[in-house]
Amino acid sequence: MKRLTNSLFGKIFLWFCLTLVAGALGNVLVMDLLDTRHIRVPDHPQAREMFALQSRLLLDAYAHEGEAGIRRYVDLAPGLRFFMRLFDAQGRELTGFGPHPGMDDGFFGKMRETLRGREDQEGYAEGSLPPFFVTSRPLPGGEPVYLAVEYPRLPPPPGLLGSWMFWKRQVPMLLAGGVLALLLARHLVGPVRRLREATRRVAGGDLTHRIGAGGDRGYEEINALSEDFDRMAERVEHLVLSQRRLLRDISHELRSPLTRLNVALELARKRTGDTARAELDRIGLDAGRLEELIGQLLAYTRLDHMRECPETTRVNLGALLLAVVRDTDLESQYKGVCVQVDTGTPAMIDAVPELVRRALENVIRNAIRFTPAGGTVRVVQDVEPAPEEAGRHGAQARVARVTVLDMGPGVPGEALDKLFLPFYRVGDARGHKSGGSGIGLAIAQRAILLHGGTIAAGNLPQGGLRVDITLPLAD
């Protein structure tokens, strides 16, 4: 539910549903206000006419038959005994029904005052509760009689929310409105989702992807945003391609003078002998580092231009990992660092062996470089179910995971996502003093992504860095 309320689709859908419910409740209130059962009976013309007719009939029955006529009339409508009373000119009650709970001692006086001066001798006893319709008629002997009929108390209308008729009418409307709200919310959010998918693809490295004009007719703002996005993506693609081209060209241009430098260095060693050996060795060391950097630059530019892996072969990941650790043995011994390898469940992958080997080697050498002397670098390989977000592997797929843990200083949390950018350096702890070129992890990331895997870094609670690499297992 929280995920639904946090999404634009969920908020639009829920707001439409709330609007429908509010409309239904408003309809109930309007129906209550317009319901004629709330109108007071004395104010209703038809009700007044009905009570006037009933009163005349009662008085006629008394005028012709006396109390027997009244009782005979009441026997036809027994409920009248609770609502009517007949008085003579002295205020004596003539029906024998007993006192009426709504008539006080001054009621007869009010009734006479109401009828005084009225030609029709009919009226409504103002101010009396409950309300009464009063009328008078003279008897044949000249004495008038007075009749008071209480307007029956109407029961309050039943609650519409508890009425089956109400729900019979409202539920289909709410269901139809909910379906329409769902369709409308999907229609409104559709362009935003397409824009989000485009941003994901561009962020994932597909710089050629474009949304295109006119993709969402009728949404002027979305179309304008899509055009701005396409222009931005085109500009980013141009800048990235220019950067790649520059790196590739510089790397190739540096190869020729570096080769000439190495040739001149060998000639100088032969001519000078031991006279300048230390200086020439220093030049040779720097030339070797420069050659390694150029090689890494060329490797990165080649990987960055690849959209998919070249022809792959079946590779035993555990055996490849052991071979990489053996290749780094000399460096780990020189640093005084122990490298422990744990290959659990055997894992076979379809890969380009050289690319995966280079990625693993760069990560492990990086861990050795930043682990202090006497420390340990742990390399663990195992097989586990594919993470849920890695939907491209399939619901039941499994992946091989390689985890490299060092005992270095770690990195600030805000720098973890930037570790795999080319030439990115955190600072003094992982800066120029380490001797790294800052491109090894970028090469590792590109190689792993080309194989459909993932690579991520995180700090360990006790200190140090953890790098996790996942690769899909072979079918």
PDB file of N, CA and C in Angstrom, residues 234-290:
ATOM      1  N   GLU A 234      21.282  13.797 -26.834  1.00  0.00           N
ATOM      2  CA  GLU A 234      22.155  13.986 -27.999  1.00  0.00           C
ATOM      3  C   GLU A 234      23.432  14.714 -27.610  1.00  0.00           C
ATOM      4  N   ARG A 235      23.283  15.718 -26.750  1.00  0.00           N
ATOM      5  CA  ARG A 235      24.460  16.471 -26.295  1.00  0.00           C
ATOM      6  C   ARG A 235      25.372  15.583 -25.450  1.00  0.00           C
ATOM      7  N   VAL A 236      24.780  14.812 -24.555  1.00  0.00           N
ATOM      8  CA  VAL A 236      25.588  13.904 -23.726  1.00  0.00           C
ATOM      9  C   VAL A 236      26.298  12.871 -24.595  1.00  0.00           C
ATOM     10  N   GLU A 237      25.586  12.333 -25.587  1.00  0.00           N
ATOM     11  CA  GLU A 237      26.218  11.351 -26.479  1.00  0.00           C
ATOM     12  C   GLU A 237      27.409  11.964 -27.208  1.00  0.00           C
ATOM     13  N   HIS A 238      27.227  13.194 -27.668  1.00  0.00           N
ATOM     14  CA  HIS A 238      28.332  13.863 -28.372  1.00  0.00           C
ATOM     15  C   HIS A 238      29.534  14.064 -27.449  1.00  0.00           C
ATOM     16  N   LEU A 239      29.269  14.494 -26.221  1.00  0.00           N
ATOM     17  CA  LEU A 239      30.367  14.718 -25.282  1.00  0.00           C
ATOM     18  C   LEU A 239      31.075  13.412 -24.925  1.00  0.00           C
ATOM     19  N   VAL A 240      30.294  12.354 -24.681  1.00  0.00           N
ATOM     20  CA  VAL A 240      30.904  11.073 -24.311  1.00  0.00           C
ATOM     21  C   VAL A 240      31.710  10.500 -25.469  1.00  0.00           C
ATOM     22  N   LEU A 241      31.154  10.581 -26.672  1.00  0.00           N
ATOM     23  CA  LEU A 241      31.885  10.069 -27.836  1.00  0.00           C
ATOM     24  C   LEU A 241      33.160  10.873 -28.072  1.00  0.00           C
ATOM     25  N   SER A 242      33.074  12.177 -27.839  1.00  0.00           N
ATOM     26  CA  SER A 242      34.276  12.998 -27.980  1.00  0.00           C
ATOM     27  C   SER A 242      35.325  12.609 -26.953  1.00  0.00           C
ATOM     28  N   GLN A 243      34.872  12.321 -25.715  1.00  0.00           N
ATOM     29  CA  GLN A 243      35.816  11.903 -24.673  1.00  0.00           C
ATOM     30  C   GLN A 243      36.448  10.560 -25.021  1.00  0.00           C
ATOM     31  N   ARG A 244      35.637   9.621 -25.500  1.00  0.00           N
ATOM     32  CA  ARG A 244      36.175   8.316 -25.874  1.00  0.00           C
ATOM     33  C   ARG A 244      37.179   8.441 -27.018  1.00  0.00           C
ATOM     34  N   ARG A 245      36.810   9.252 -28.005  1.00  0.00           N
ATOM     35  CA  ARG A 245      37.698   9.434 -29.143  1.00  0.00           C
ATOM     36  C   ARG A 245      39.006  10.075 -28.701  1.00  0.00           C
ATOM     37  N   LEU A 246      38.918  11.031 -27.777  1.00  0.00           N
ATOM     38  CA  LEU A 246      40.125  11.686 -27.287  1.00  0.00           C
ATOM     39  C   LEU A 246      41.026  10.702 -26.543  1.00  0.00           C
ATOM     40  N   LEU A 247      40.426   9.876 -25.667  1.00  0.00           N
ATOM     41  CA  LEU A 247      41.226   8.886 -24.946  1.00  0.00           C
ATOM     42  C   LEU A 247      41.892   7.901 -25.898  1.00  0.00           C
ATOM     43  N   ARG A 248      41.120   7.454 -26.881  1.00  0.00           N
ATOM     44  CA  ARG A 248      41.683   6.488 -27.816  1.00  0.00           C
ATOM     45  C   ARG A 248      42.812   7.101 -28.637  1.00  0.00           C
ATOM     46  N   ASP A 249      42.600   8.326 -29.118  1.00  0.00           N
ATOM     47  CA  ASP A 249      43.620   8.971 -29.943  1.00  0.00           C
ATOM     48  C   ASP A 249      44.878   9.266 -29.142  1.00  0.00           C
ATOM     49  N   ILE A 250      44.690   9.765 -27.891  1.00  0.00           N
ATOM     50  CA  ILE A 250      45.862  10.062 -27.060  1.00  0.00           C
ATOM     51  C   ILE A 250      46.632   8.787 -26.757  1.00  0.00           C
ATOM     52  N   SER A 251      45.887   7.713 -26.453  1.00  0.00           N
ATOM     53  CA  SER A 251      46.557   6.445 -26.130  1.00  0.00           C
ATOM     54  C   SER A 251      47.378   5.946 -27.319  1.00  0.00           C
ATOM     55  N   HIS A 252      46.810   6.016 -28.513  1.00  0.00           N
ATOM     56  CA  HIS A 252      47.544   5.575 -29.694  1.00  0.00           C
ATOM     57  C   HIS A 252      48.729   6.492 -29.982  1.00  0.00           C
ATOM     58  N   GLU A 253      48.530   7.792 -29.806  1.00  0.00           N
ATOM     59  CA  GLU A 253      49.623   8.728 -30.092  1.00  0.00           C
ATOM     60  C   GLU A 253      50.769   8.558 -29.103  1.00  0.00           C
ATOM     61  N   LEU A 254      50.446   8.170 -27.849  1.00  0.00           N
ATOM     62  CA  LEU A 254      51.516   7.994 -26.854  1.00  0.00           C
ATOM     63  C   LEU A 254      52.289   6.696 -27.054  1.00  0.00           C
ATOM     64  N   ARG A 255      51.693   5.741 -27.726  1.00  0.00           N
ATOM     65  CA  ARG A 255      52.367   4.461 -27.911  1.00  0.00           C
ATOM     66  C   ARG A 255      53.670   4.621 -28.708  1.00  0.00           C
ATOM     67  N   SER A 256      53.639   5.423 -29.755  1.00  0.00           N
ATOM     68  CA  SER A 256      54.837   5.568 -30.606  1.00  0.00           C
ATOM     69  C   SER A 256      56.002   6.215 -29.860  1.00  0.00           C
ATOM     70  N   PRO A 257      55.841   7.370 -29.233  1.00  0.00           N
ATOM     71  CA  PRO A 257      56.990   7.931 -28.497  1.00  0.00           C
ATOM     72  C   PRO A 257      57.423   7.055 -27.325  1.00  0.00           C
ATOM     73  N   LEU A 258      56.495   6.319 -26.717  1.00  0.00           N
ATOM     74  CA  LEU A 258      56.880   5.439 -25.615  1.00  0.00           C
ATOM     75  C   LEU A 258      57.746   4.293 -26.138  1.00  0.00           C
ATOM     76  N   THR A 259      57.387   3.781 -27.295  1.00  0.00           N
ATOM     77  CA  THR A 259      58.220   2.718 -27.887  1.00  0.00           C
ATOM     78  C   THR A 259      59.613   3.251 -28.198  1.00  0.00           C
ATOM     79  N   ARG A 260      59.675   4.459 -28.770  1.00  0.00           N
ATOM     80  CA  ARG A 260      60.991   5.047 -29.062  1.00  0.00           C
ATOM     81  C   ARG A 260      61.766   5.308 -27.770  1.00  0.00           C
ATOM     82  N   LEU A 261      61.055   5.690 -26.712  1.00  0.00           N
ATOM     83  CA  LEU A 261      61.710   5.930 -25.419  1.00  0.00           C
ATOM     84  C   LEU A 261      62.322   4.649 -24.880  1.00  0.00           C
ATOM     85  N   ASN A 262      61.612   3.538 -24.980  1.00  0.00           N
ATOM     86  CA  ASN A 262      62.148   2.266 -24.498  1.00  0.00           C
ATOM     87  C   ASN A 262      63.373   1.830 -25.308  1.00  0.00           C
ATOM     88  N   VAL A 263      63.345   2.056 -26.642  1.00  0.00           N
ATOM     89  CA  VAL A 263      64.506   1.728 -27.469  1.00  0.00           C
ATOM     90  C   VAL A 263      65.701   2.580 -27.074  1.00  0.00           C
ATOM     91  N   ALA A 264      65.470   3.891 -26.901  1.00  0.00           N
ATOM     92  CA  ALA A 264      66.563   4.793 -26.507  1.00  0.00           C
ATOM     93  C   ALA A 264      67.100   4.425 -25.130  1.00  0.00           C
ATOM     94  N   LEU A 265      66.205   3.964 -24.257  1.00  0.00           N
ATOM     95  CA  LEU A 265      66.627   3.568 -22.900  1.00  0.00           C
ATOM     96  C   LEU A 265      67.556   2.360 -22.958  1.00  0.00           C
ATOM     97  N   GLU A 266      67.248   1.405 -23.787  1.00  0.00           N
ATOM     98  CA  GLU A 266      68.113   0.233 -23.912  1.00  0.00           C
ATOM     99  C   GLU A 266      69.464   0.603 -24.511  1.00  0.00           C
ATOM    100  N   LEU A 267      69.479   1.499 -25.495  1.00  0.00           N
ATOM    101  CA  LEU A 267      70.747   1.957 -26.081  1.00  0.00           C
ATOM    102  C   LEU A 267      71.587   2.699 -25.044  1.00  0.00           C
ATOM    103  N   ALA A 268      70.907   3.502 -24.235  1.00  0.00           N
ATOM    104  CA  ALA A 268      71.644   4.257 -23.209  1.00  0.00           C
ATOM    105  C   ALA A 268      72.262   3.322 -22.184  1.00  0.00           C
ATOM    106  N   ARG A 269      71.546   2.237 -21.829  1.00  0.00           N
ATOM    107  CA  ARG A 269      72.100   1.275 -20.869  1.00  0.00           C
ATOM    108  C   ARG A 269      73.339   0.587 -21.438  1.00  0.00           C
ATOM    109  N   LYS A 270      73.309   0.270 -22.717  1.00  0.00           N
ATOM    110  CA  LYS A 270      74.475  -0.394 -23.318  1.00  0.00           C
ATOM    111  C   LYS A 270      75.676   0.541 -23.395  1.00  0.00           C
ATOM    112  N   ARG A 271      75.458   1.799 -23.678  1.00  0.00           N
ATOM    113  CA  ARG A 271      76.557   2.737 -23.844  1.00  0.00           C
ATOM    114  C   ARG A 271      77.127   3.209 -22.509  1.00  0.00           C
ATOM    115  N   THR A 272      76.302   3.374 -21.503  1.00  0.00           N
ATOM    116  CA  THR A 272      76.779   3.909 -20.218  1.00  0.00           C
ATOM    117  C   THR A 272      77.203   2.830 -19.254  1.00  0.00           C
ATOM    118  N   GLY A 273      76.764   1.602 -19.473  1.00  0.00           N
ATOM    119  CA  GLY A 273      77.120   0.536 -18.529  1.00  0.00           C
ATOM    120  C   GLY A 273      76.488   0.798 -17.174  1.00  0.00           C
ATOM    121  N   ASP A 274      77.357   0.724 -16.130  1.00  0.00           N
ATOM    122  CA  ASP A 274      76.862   0.906 -14.755  1.00  0.00           C
ATOM    123  C   ASP A 274      76.942   2.349 -14.292  1.00  0.00           C
ATOM    124  N   THR A 275      77.383   3.244 -15.165  1.00  0.00           N
ATOM    125  CA  THR A 275      77.590   4.634 -14.741  1.00  0.00           C
ATOM    126  C   THR A 275      76.280   5.302 -14.305  1.00  0.00           C
ATOM    127  N   ALA A 276      75.239   5.092 -15.077  1.00  0.00           N
ATOM    128  CA  ALA A 276      73.951   5.742 -14.759  1.00  0.00           C
ATOM    129  C   ALA A 276      72.857   4.703 -14.593  1.00  0.00           C
ATOM    130  N   ARG A 277      73.193   3.540 -14.051  1.00  0.00           N
ATOM    131  CA  ARG A 277      72.220   2.472 -13.935  1.00  0.00           C
ATOM    132  C   ARG A 277      71.002   2.890 -13.096  1.00  0.00           C
ATOM    133  N   ALA A 278      71.250   3.534 -11.953  1.00  0.00           N
ATOM    134  CA  ALA A 278      70.138   3.896 -11.065  1.00  0.00           C
ATOM    135  C   ALA A 278      69.177   4.856 -11.764  1.00  0.00           C
ATOM    136  N   GLU A 279      69.728   5.863 -12.450  1.00  0.00           N
ATOM    137  CA  GLU A 279      68.873   6.831 -13.131  1.00  0.00           C
ATOM    138  C   GLU A 279      68.101   6.165 -14.268  1.00  0.00           C
ATOM    139  N   LEU A 280      68.807   5.285 -15.024  1.00  0.00           N
ATOM    140  CA  LEU A 280      68.132   4.628 -16.133  1.00  0.00           C
ATOM    141  C   LEU A 280      67.060   3.647 -15.643  1.00  0.00           C
ATOM    142  N   ASP A 281      67.333   2.992 -14.509  1.00  0.00           N
ATOM    143  CA  ASP A 281      66.299   2.101 -13.949  1.00  0.00           C
ATOM    144  C   ASP A 281      65.061   2.883 -13.538  1.00  0.00           C
ATOM    145  N   ARG A 282      65.294   4.074 -12.980  1.00  0.00           N
ATOM    146  CA  ARG A 282      64.145   4.908 -12.604  1.00  0.00           C
ATOM    147  C   ARG A 282      63.350   5.304 -13.839  1.00  0.00           C
ATOM    148  N   ILE A 283      64.047   5.672 -14.911  1.00  0.00           N
ATOM    149  CA  ILE A 283      63.363   6.018 -16.156  1.00  0.00           C
ATOM    150  C   ILE A 283      62.606   4.808 -16.686  1.00  0.00           C
ATOM    151  N   GLY A 284      63.230   3.626 -16.597  1.00  0.00           N
ATOM    152  CA  GLY A 284      62.560   2.416 -17.072  1.00  0.00           C
ATOM    153  C   GLY A 284      61.314   2.094 -16.259  1.00  0.00           C
ATOM    154  N   LEU A 285      61.378   2.333 -14.913  1.00  0.00           N
ATOM    155  CA  LEU A 285      60.216   2.078 -14.064  1.00  0.00           C
ATOM    156  C   LEU A 285      59.055   2.995 -14.443  1.00  0.00           C
ATOM    157  N   ASP A 286      59.349   4.288 -14.626  1.00  0.00           N
ATOM    158  CA  ASP A 286      58.295   5.229 -15.003  1.00  0.00           C
ATOM    159  C   ASP A 286      57.756   4.932 -16.397  1.00  0.00           C
ATOM    160  N   ALA A 287      58.664   4.515 -17.290  1.00  0.00           N
ATOM    161  CA  ALA A 287      58.203   4.160 -18.631  1.00  0.00           C
ATOM    162  C   ALA A 287      57.291   2.939 -18.572  1.00  0.00           C
ATOM    163  N   GLY A 288      57.595   1.982 -17.719  1.00  0.00           N
ATOM    164  CA  GLY A 288      56.737   0.809 -17.562  1.00  0.00           C
ATOM    165  C   GLY A 288      55.365   1.178 -17.026  1.00  0.00           C
ATOM    166  N   ARG A 289      55.327   2.095 -16.041  1.00  0.00           N
ATOM    167  CA  ARG A 289      54.032   2.539 -15.515  1.00  0.00           C
ATOM    168  C   ARG A 289      53.218   3.264 -16.576  1.00  0.00           C
ATOM    169  N   LEU A 290      53.940   4.089 -17.368  1.00  0.00           N
ATOM    170  CA  LEU A 290      53.248   4.809 -18.426  1.00  0.00           C
ATOM    171  C   LEU A 290      52.699   3.839 -19.466  1.00  0.00           C
TER     172      LEU A 290
END
